[in-house]
Amino acid sequence: MTEFGFDTLQIHAGARPDPATGARQTPIYQTTAYVFRDADHAAALFNLQEVGYIYSRLTNPTIAVLQERVATLEGGAGAVCCSSGHAAQIMALFPLMTPGDNVVVSTRLYGGSITQFSHTIKRFGWSAAFVDFDDIDAVKAAADENTKAIFCESISNPGGYLTDIPAVAAVADELGIPLIVDNTLASPYLCKPIEMGATLVVHSLTKYLTGNGTVTGGVVVDSGNFDWSASDKFPSLSQPEPAYHGLKFHETFGNLAFTFHGIAIGLRDLGMTLNPQAAHYTLMGIETLSLRMQRHVENAEKVAAWLEADPRVDYVTYAGLPSSPYAARKAALYPKGAGALFTFAVKGGYEACVKLVDSVEIFSHVANLGDTRSLIIHSASTTHRQLTLEQQEAAGAGPSVVRLSIGIENVDDLIRDLDQALATATA
Ligand SMILES: *Cc1c(COP(=O)(O)O)cnc(C)c1O
């Protein structure tokens, strides 16, 4: 369906009237298992000789529609849904990494991702080297012979900075390793990492794709463009896989190797499966993705400009402001907008920030983003609390900044709310 426009694909890709009933909307297949036609059919499914449904930890028809929808919107060959954005990050790395391997990652990431990469993955024998991705030479210098991937966010949390994906992708190409882009903050409406050279895209479905704060979910999209057999770096994909009776995934499934591995081994053995009800909510959300993103961006541009002109505000990080150091990159790579998440520094520091989040009325003080509702959080005392001061500053989440996720309400109401809260906070 790639010849259709984005607004058409966000409604139709992957979906077809239900063959059993003609139901126009995708049914929620709330079932754990699927009846085999006969013993031969069962054997063919287990051998991956025939594609079909066995058990919902692996595949489910509602989730299959969502996978095809997101893969199409991102321009990928296939996708695997999983239980959260964090699960998607592990699922993306899992086929690539063995104990002793590492990944080069940006210092500017979602706070939970910094924790996942700096501590938790060590339990698998993996490690991460953190670098400033605006310094492309540093990204290259951080890689060694055990580096199996490069990981960054397109629009990065919490400052809303924009990554030069083509430049990072060129480094990954040179090193012969995949670039993984977390595209959560941009959504495929504002950024298509695969078109800019990324191999894999991960999302927290929890955010803009569902869009209304009802679901926890994730997805890994594979471009289908990486040659896993070009080197001996990725034996799980290029060599006989002992976890699947010696199947060679790349040889057998070609550009769907990563996707099949993600289902047949990742979901089978790690079990980080999305549930069909959640997939339904996300499918509903995606139907209006472009409309929401347009309004998110329009509102964010107005709120950021208003804050920048306010004497109670020190600075605003929004990359969509003409004054932003990212303005040229935005025009070149993110022409539809710089998203709707950014930080601003309140004169009065930590104390004023805490007062501000306690004084807003329309904005909700929550640890989430990408909701229709406008959200606010003081990262240093919450999402980035586990980090050192140095890590907080490097991530753009220092003690004197507040993070906003601008919703799709009337923008004048949002500005009035911030105005009264700033008055209280800086009184
Ligand atoms: C929320 C988020 C995640 C984690 O997603 P969950 O669904 O909460 O596990 C990862 N990356 C980014 C950029 C996020 O905003």
Coordinates of C-alpha atoms and ligand atoms in Angstrom, one line a residue:
M1 CA 0.0 0.0 0.0
T2 CA 3.0 2.3 -0.1
E3 CA 1.7 4.3 -3.1
F4 CA -1.0 5.8 -0.8
G5 CA -0.6 9.0 1.2
F6 CA 0.1 9.0 5.0
D7 CA -3.4 10.0 6.0
T8 CA -4.8 7.0 4.0
L9 CA -2.3 4.5 5.3
Q10 CA -2.8 5.5 9.0
I11 CA -6.4 4.3 8.6
H12 CA -6.1 1.4 6.1
A13 CA -2.6 -0.2 6.2
G14 CA -2.7 -3.8 7.4
A15 CA -6.5 -3.9 7.8
R16 CA -9.2 -5.6 5.7
P17 CA -12.8 -6.5 6.4
D18 CA -12.9 -9.5 8.7
P19 CA -13.1 -12.6 6.4
A20 CA -15.5 -14.4 8.8
T21 CA -18.1 -11.7 9.5
G22 CA -17.3 -8.7 7.2
A23 CA -16.7 -6.5 10.3
R24 CA -15.2 -3.3 8.9
Q25 CA -13.3 -2.4 12.0
T26 CA -10.4 -4.7 13.1
P27 CA -11.9 -7.2 15.6
I28 CA -10.2 -7.7 18.9
Y29 CA -9.1 -11.4 18.7
Q30 CA -9.2 -12.1 22.4
T31 CA -7.9 -15.6 22.2
T32 CA -4.9 -17.4 23.5
A33 CA -4.7 -20.3 20.9
Y34 CA -5.8 -21.2 17.4
V35 CA -7.2 -24.6 16.2
F36 CA -4.9 -26.5 13.8
R37 CA -6.5 -27.9 10.7
D38 CA -4.7 -31.2 11.3
A39 CA -1.4 -32.5 12.5
D40 CA 0.5 -31.6 9.3
H41 CA -0.7 -28.0 9.5
A42 CA 0.5 -27.8 13.1
A43 CA 3.9 -29.2 12.2
A44 CA 4.2 -26.8 9.2
L45 CA 3.4 -23.8 11.5
F46 CA 6.0 -24.9 14.1
N47 CA 8.6 -25.4 11.4
L48 CA 7.9 -21.8 10.2
Q49 CA 7.1 -23.3 6.7
E50 CA 3.7 -21.8 6.8
V51 CA 2.8 -18.5 8.3
G52 CA -0.2 -18.7 10.7
Y53 CA -1.4 -18.5 14.2
I54 CA -0.3 -20.9 17.0
Y55 CA -0.4 -19.1 20.3
S56 CA -0.9 -15.4 21.2
R57 CA 2.5 -15.0 22.9
L58 CA 3.8 -15.3 19.4
T59 CA 1.2 -13.9 17.0
N60 CA -2.4 -12.6 17.1
P61 CA -4.5 -11.3 14.2
T62 CA -5.3 -7.9 15.9
I63 CA -1.6 -7.4 16.7
A64 CA -0.7 -8.5 13.2
V65 CA -2.7 -5.6 11.8
L66 CA -1.0 -3.1 14.1
Q67 CA 2.4 -4.5 13.1
E68 CA 1.7 -4.1 9.4
R69 CA 0.2 -0.6 10.0
V70 CA 3.3 0.7 11.9
A71 CA 5.8 -1.1 9.5
T72 CA 4.0 0.6 6.5
L73 CA 4.0 4.1 8.1
E74 CA 7.7 3.8 8.9
G75 CA 8.5 2.3 5.5
G76 CA 9.8 -0.9 7.0
A77 CA 9.7 -4.5 5.8
G78 CA 8.2 -5.9 9.1
A79 CA 7.5 -5.1 12.7
V80 CA 7.1 -6.9 16.0
C81 CA 4.9 -5.4 18.7
C82 CA 5.8 -5.9 22.4
S83 CA 4.6 -5.0 25.8
S84 CA 6.2 -1.6 26.3
G85 CA 8.7 0.8 24.7
H86 CA 11.4 -0.5 27.1
A87 CA 10.6 -4.1 26.0
A88 CA 11.0 -2.9 22.3
Q89 CA 14.5 -1.7 23.1
I90 CA 15.5 -5.1 24.6
M91 CA 13.8 -6.9 21.7
A92 CA 15.7 -4.7 19.2
L93 CA 19.1 -5.5 20.8
F94 CA 18.5 -9.1 21.6
P95 CA 19.2 -10.7 18.1
L96 CA 22.3 -8.5 17.8
M97 CA 24.1 -8.9 21.1
T98 CA 26.1 -11.6 22.8
P99 CA 27.8 -11.3 26.3
G100 CA 30.7 -8.9 26.0
D101 CA 29.1 -6.8 23.2
N102 CA 28.3 -3.1 23.5
V103 CA 26.1 -0.4 21.9
V104 CA 27.0 3.2 21.4
V105 CA 24.1 5.4 22.7
S106 CA 23.3 9.1 22.9
T107 CA 23.5 10.9 26.2
R108 CA 20.2 12.5 25.3
L109 CA 17.6 9.8 25.9
Y110 CA 14.4 9.1 27.8
G111 CA 15.5 8.9 31.5
G112 CA 14.4 5.2 31.8
S113 CA 16.5 4.4 28.7
I114 CA 19.6 5.9 30.3
T115 CA 19.0 3.7 33.3
Q116 CA 18.3 0.6 31.2
F117 CA 21.5 1.1 29.2
S118 CA 23.8 2.2 32.0
H119 CA 22.8 -0.5 34.5
T120 CA 20.2 -3.2 33.6
I121 CA 21.7 -4.5 30.3
K122 CA 24.9 -5.3 32.2
R123 CA 23.1 -8.2 33.7
F124 CA 23.0 -9.7 30.2
G125 CA 26.8 -9.0 29.8
W126 CA 26.1 -6.1 27.5
S127 CA 27.2 -2.5 28.0
A128 CA 26.7 0.9 26.5
A129 CA 29.0 3.8 25.7
F130 CA 27.3 7.2 26.1
V131 CA 28.3 10.0 23.7
D132 CA 27.0 13.4 22.6
F133 CA 25.5 12.6 19.2
D134 CA 26.0 16.2 18.0
D135 CA 29.7 15.2 17.9
I136 CA 29.7 12.7 15.0
D137 CA 33.4 12.0 15.4
A138 CA 32.9 11.0 19.0
V139 CA 30.1 8.6 18.0
K140 CA 32.6 6.8 15.7
A141 CA 35.4 7.0 18.2
A142 CA 33.3 5.3 20.9
A143 CA 32.8 2.1 18.8
D144 CA 35.1 -0.9 19.0
E145 CA 35.1 -4.4 17.5
N146 CA 32.4 -5.5 20.0
T147 CA 30.0 -2.7 19.1
K148 CA 26.9 -4.2 17.6
A149 CA 24.6 -1.2 17.2
I150 CA 24.2 2.6 17.5
F151 CA 21.1 3.8 19.4
C152 CA 19.6 7.3 19.5
E153 CA 16.3 9.1 19.6
S154 CA 15.1 11.1 16.5
I155 CA 13.7 14.0 18.6
S156 CA 15.3 13.4 22.0
N157 CA 13.7 13.5 25.4
P158 CA 13.4 15.8 27.4
G159 CA 14.8 18.8 25.5
G160 CA 13.3 18.0 22.1
Y161 CA 16.7 18.2 20.4
L162 CA 16.9 16.9 16.9
T163 CA 19.3 14.2 15.8
D164 CA 21.2 14.3 12.5
I165 CA 20.1 10.8 11.5
P166 CA 21.7 10.7 8.1
A167 CA 25.1 11.6 9.6
V168 CA 24.8 9.0 12.4
A169 CA 23.6 6.4 9.8
A170 CA 26.7 7.1 7.7
V171 CA 28.9 6.2 10.7
A172 CA 26.8 3.0 11.3
D173 CA 27.3 2.0 7.6
E174 CA 31.0 2.6 7.8
L175 CA 31.2 0.4 10.9
G176 CA 28.9 -2.3 9.3
I177 CA 26.4 -2.2 12.2
P178 CA 22.8 -1.2 12.4
L179 CA 21.5 2.1 13.6
I180 CA 18.5 1.8 15.9
V181 CA 16.4 5.0 16.2
D182 CA 13.8 5.5 18.9
N183 CA 11.2 7.5 17.0
T184 CA 8.7 7.8 19.9
L185 CA 8.8 11.6 20.1
A186 CA 8.5 12.3 16.4
S187 CA 6.2 9.5 15.3
P188 CA 6.5 8.5 11.6
Y189 CA 4.4 11.6 10.7
L190 CA 7.3 13.9 11.6
C191 CA 10.2 11.7 11.0
K192 CA 11.0 8.6 8.9
P193 CA 14.3 7.3 10.2
I194 CA 14.5 4.4 7.7
E195 CA 14.4 6.9 4.8
M196 CA 17.4 8.6 6.5
G197 CA 19.4 5.4 6.8
A198 CA 18.3 3.7 10.0
T199 CA 18.1 -0.1 10.1
L200 CA 15.7 -0.5 13.0
V201 CA 13.1 1.8 14.5
V202 CA 11.6 1.4 18.0
H203 CA 8.6 3.1 19.5
S204 CA 6.9 3.4 22.8
L205 CA 3.3 2.9 21.5
T206 CA 2.3 4.3 24.9
K207 CA 3.0 7.8 23.6
Y208 CA 1.9 9.5 20.3
L209 CA 0.9 6.4 18.4
T210 CA -1.9 5.5 20.8
G211 CA -2.0 9.2 21.7
N212 CA -4.4 9.3 24.6
G213 CA -2.7 7.8 27.6
T214 CA -4.6 4.5 27.6
V215 CA -1.9 1.9 26.6
T216 CA 1.5 0.6 27.5
G217 CA 3.1 -0.9 24.4
G218 CA 6.1 -1.0 22.1
V219 CA 7.1 -2.0 18.6
V220 CA 10.3 -2.8 16.7
V221 CA 10.3 -2.0 13.0
D222 CA 12.9 -3.5 10.7
S223 CA 13.8 -1.7 7.5
G224 CA 14.7 -5.0 5.9
N225 CA 17.8 -3.3 4.4
F226 CA 20.6 -4.7 6.5
D227 CA 22.8 -7.5 5.2
W228 CA 23.2 -9.6 8.3
S229 CA 25.5 -12.0 6.5
A230 CA 28.0 -9.4 5.3
S231 CA 30.1 -10.1 8.4
D232 CA 30.4 -12.6 11.2
K233 CA 29.1 -10.0 13.7
F234 CA 25.5 -11.2 13.8
P235 CA 25.6 -15.0 14.1
S236 CA 22.1 -15.3 15.6
L237 CA 20.7 -14.0 12.2
S238 CA 23.4 -15.3 9.8
Q239 CA 24.4 -18.6 11.3
P240 CA 22.4 -21.7 12.3
E241 CA 20.4 -20.6 15.4
P242 CA 20.6 -23.2 18.1
A243 CA 17.5 -21.8 19.8
Y244 CA 15.5 -22.7 16.6
H245 CA 16.9 -26.2 15.7
G246 CA 19.7 -24.7 13.6
L247 CA 17.5 -22.5 11.4
K248 CA 19.4 -19.9 9.4
F249 CA 17.1 -16.8 9.7
H250 CA 18.8 -14.6 7.1
E251 CA 19.1 -17.3 4.5
T252 CA 15.6 -18.5 5.1
F253 CA 13.6 -15.3 5.5
G254 CA 15.7 -12.7 3.6
N255 CA 14.7 -9.2 4.5
L256 CA 12.2 -10.5 7.1
A257 CA 14.9 -12.3 9.0
F258 CA 14.9 -9.8 11.9
T259 CA 11.1 -9.8 12.2
F260 CA 10.9 -13.6 12.2
H261 CA 13.6 -13.9 14.7
G262 CA 11.8 -11.3 16.9
I263 CA 8.7 -13.5 16.9
A264 CA 10.1 -17.0 16.8
I265 CA 12.7 -16.4 19.4
G266 CA 12.3 -13.0 21.0
L267 CA 8.6 -13.2 21.8
R268 CA 8.7 -17.0 22.3
D269 CA 11.5 -16.9 24.9
L270 CA 11.4 -13.4 26.4
G271 CA 7.6 -13.3 26.4
M272 CA 7.3 -9.5 26.2
T273 CA 4.0 -9.7 24.3
L274 CA 1.5 -7.0 23.6
N275 CA -2.1 -7.9 24.4
P276 CA -4.9 -7.6 21.7
Q277 CA -7.0 -5.1 23.6
A278 CA -4.0 -2.7 23.8
A279 CA -3.4 -3.2 20.1
H280 CA -7.0 -2.2 19.4
Y281 CA -6.6 1.1 21.3
T282 CA -3.4 1.8 19.5
L283 CA -5.0 1.1 16.1
M284 CA -7.8 3.6 17.0
G285 CA -5.1 6.1 18.0
I286 CA -3.1 5.8 14.8
E287 CA -6.1 6.5 12.7
T288 CA -5.8 10.2 13.7
L289 CA -2.0 10.4 14.1
S290 CA -1.3 13.0 11.4
L291 CA -4.2 15.3 12.6
R292 CA -3.0 15.1 16.2
M293 CA 0.7 15.7 15.4
Q294 CA -0.2 18.8 13.3
R295 CA -2.1 20.3 16.3
H296 CA 0.6 19.1 18.8
V297 CA 3.3 21.0 16.7
E298 CA 1.1 24.1 16.1
N299 CA 0.4 24.4 19.8
A300 CA 4.0 23.7 20.9
E301 CA 5.3 26.4 18.5
K302 CA 3.0 29.0 20.0
V303 CA 3.6 28.0 23.7
A304 CA 7.4 27.9 23.1
A305 CA 7.4 31.3 21.5
W306 CA 5.3 32.8 24.3
L307 CA 7.6 31.3 27.0
E308 CA 10.7 32.5 25.2
A309 CA 9.4 36.1 25.3
D310 CA 8.5 35.9 29.0
P311 CA 10.9 37.6 31.4
R312 CA 10.2 34.9 34.1
V313 CA 11.7 32.3 31.8
D314 CA 15.5 31.9 31.4
Y315 CA 15.5 29.8 28.1
V316 CA 13.4 27.4 26.1
T317 CA 14.9 24.4 24.3
Y318 CA 12.3 23.9 21.6
A319 CA 14.0 23.1 18.3
G320 CA 11.0 24.5 16.5
L321 CA 11.9 28.1 17.6
P322 CA 13.6 30.2 14.9
S323 CA 16.3 31.1 17.6
S324 CA 17.1 27.4 18.2
P325 CA 20.6 26.1 17.4
Y326 CA 18.7 23.2 15.7
A327 CA 16.7 25.5 13.3
A328 CA 18.8 24.6 10.2
R329 CA 18.5 20.9 11.0
K330 CA 14.8 21.2 11.6
A331 CA 14.3 22.8 8.2
A332 CA 16.4 20.1 6.5
L333 CA 15.3 17.0 8.3
Y334 CA 12.2 17.7 10.3
P335 CA 10.2 20.1 8.0
K336 CA 6.8 19.1 9.4
G337 CA 7.8 20.2 12.9
A338 CA 10.1 19.5 15.9
G339 CA 7.4 17.7 17.9
A340 CA 5.7 18.9 21.0
L341 CA 8.1 18.1 23.9
F342 CA 10.6 20.5 25.2
T343 CA 12.0 22.0 28.4
F344 CA 12.2 25.5 29.7
A345 CA 14.2 27.0 32.6
V346 CA 12.4 29.0 35.2
K347 CA 14.2 31.9 36.8
G348 CA 14.3 30.8 40.5
G349 CA 15.7 27.3 39.8
Y350 CA 14.7 24.1 41.5
E351 CA 12.3 25.7 44.0
A352 CA 10.4 27.7 41.3
C353 CA 10.1 24.6 39.1
V354 CA 8.6 22.5 41.9
K355 CA 6.1 25.4 42.7
L356 CA 5.2 25.7 39.0
V357 CA 4.3 22.0 38.7
D358 CA 2.1 22.4 41.8
S359 CA 0.3 25.5 40.4
V360 CA -0.8 24.4 36.9
E361 CA -4.5 23.6 36.4
I362 CA -4.9 22.3 32.8
F363 CA -1.5 20.7 32.6
S364 CA -1.3 17.4 34.4
H365 CA 1.7 16.6 36.6
V366 CA 2.5 13.1 35.3
A367 CA 5.4 10.9 34.1
N368 CA 4.1 10.5 30.6
L369 CA 4.2 12.3 27.3
G370 CA 2.5 12.3 23.9
D371 CA -1.0 12.5 25.3
T372 CA -3.9 14.6 23.9
R373 CA -3.7 16.3 27.3
S374 CA -0.9 18.8 28.1
L375 CA 1.5 17.4 30.6
I376 CA 4.2 18.8 32.8
I377 CA 7.0 17.3 34.9
H378 CA 10.1 18.4 36.7
S379 CA 12.5 15.8 35.3
A380 CA 15.3 16.2 37.9
S381 CA 13.1 15.3 40.8
T382 CA 11.2 12.5 38.9
T383 CA 12.0 10.8 35.6
H384 CA 15.7 11.6 35.8
R385 CA 16.0 11.4 39.6
Q386 CA 18.1 8.2 39.5
L387 CA 20.8 9.9 37.4
T388 CA 23.8 11.9 38.6
L389 CA 23.7 15.7 38.3
E390 CA 26.2 15.3 35.5
Q391 CA 24.0 12.8 33.6
Q392 CA 21.0 15.1 34.2
E393 CA 22.8 18.1 32.7
A394 CA 24.1 16.0 29.8
A395 CA 20.5 14.7 29.1
G396 CA 19.2 18.3 29.3
A397 CA 17.2 17.5 32.5
G398 CA 19.0 19.8 35.0
P399 CA 17.4 20.9 38.2
S400 CA 16.1 24.3 36.9
V401 CA 14.2 23.0 33.9
V402 CA 10.6 21.8 33.6
R403 CA 9.5 19.5 30.7
L404 CA 6.3 20.2 28.8
S405 CA 4.4 17.8 26.6
I406 CA 2.0 20.1 24.7
G407 CA -1.4 18.6 24.0
I408 CA -4.1 19.4 21.5
E409 CA -6.3 21.7 23.6
N410 CA -7.0 25.3 22.8
V411 CA -3.6 26.9 22.9
D412 CA -4.8 30.1 24.5
D413 CA -6.0 28.1 27.5
L414 CA -2.6 26.5 27.8
I415 CA -0.8 29.8 27.7
R416 CA -3.1 31.3 30.3
D417 CA -2.5 28.3 32.6
L418 CA 1.3 28.6 32.3
D419 CA 1.0 32.4 32.9
Q420 CA -0.9 32.0 36.2
A421 CA 1.4 29.2 37.4
L422 CA 4.5 31.2 36.5
A423 CA 3.1 34.1 38.5
T424 CA 2.7 31.8 41.6
A425 CA 6.1 30.1 41.1
T426 CA 8.1 33.3 40.8
A427 CA 6.2 35.5 43.3
Ligands
LIG1 C1 8.3 6.4 27.2 C2 9.5 6.2 26.3 C3 10.1 5.0 26.3 C4 9.7 3.8 27.1 O1 8.4 3.4 26.7 P1 7.4 2.6 27.7 O2 6.3 2.3 26.9 O3 7.1 3.5 28.9 O4 8.2 1.4 28.2 C5 11.2 4.9 25.5 N1 11.7 5.9 24.8 C6 11.0 7.1 24.8 C7 11.6 8.2 23.9 C8 9.9 7.3 25.6 O5 9.3 8.5 25.6

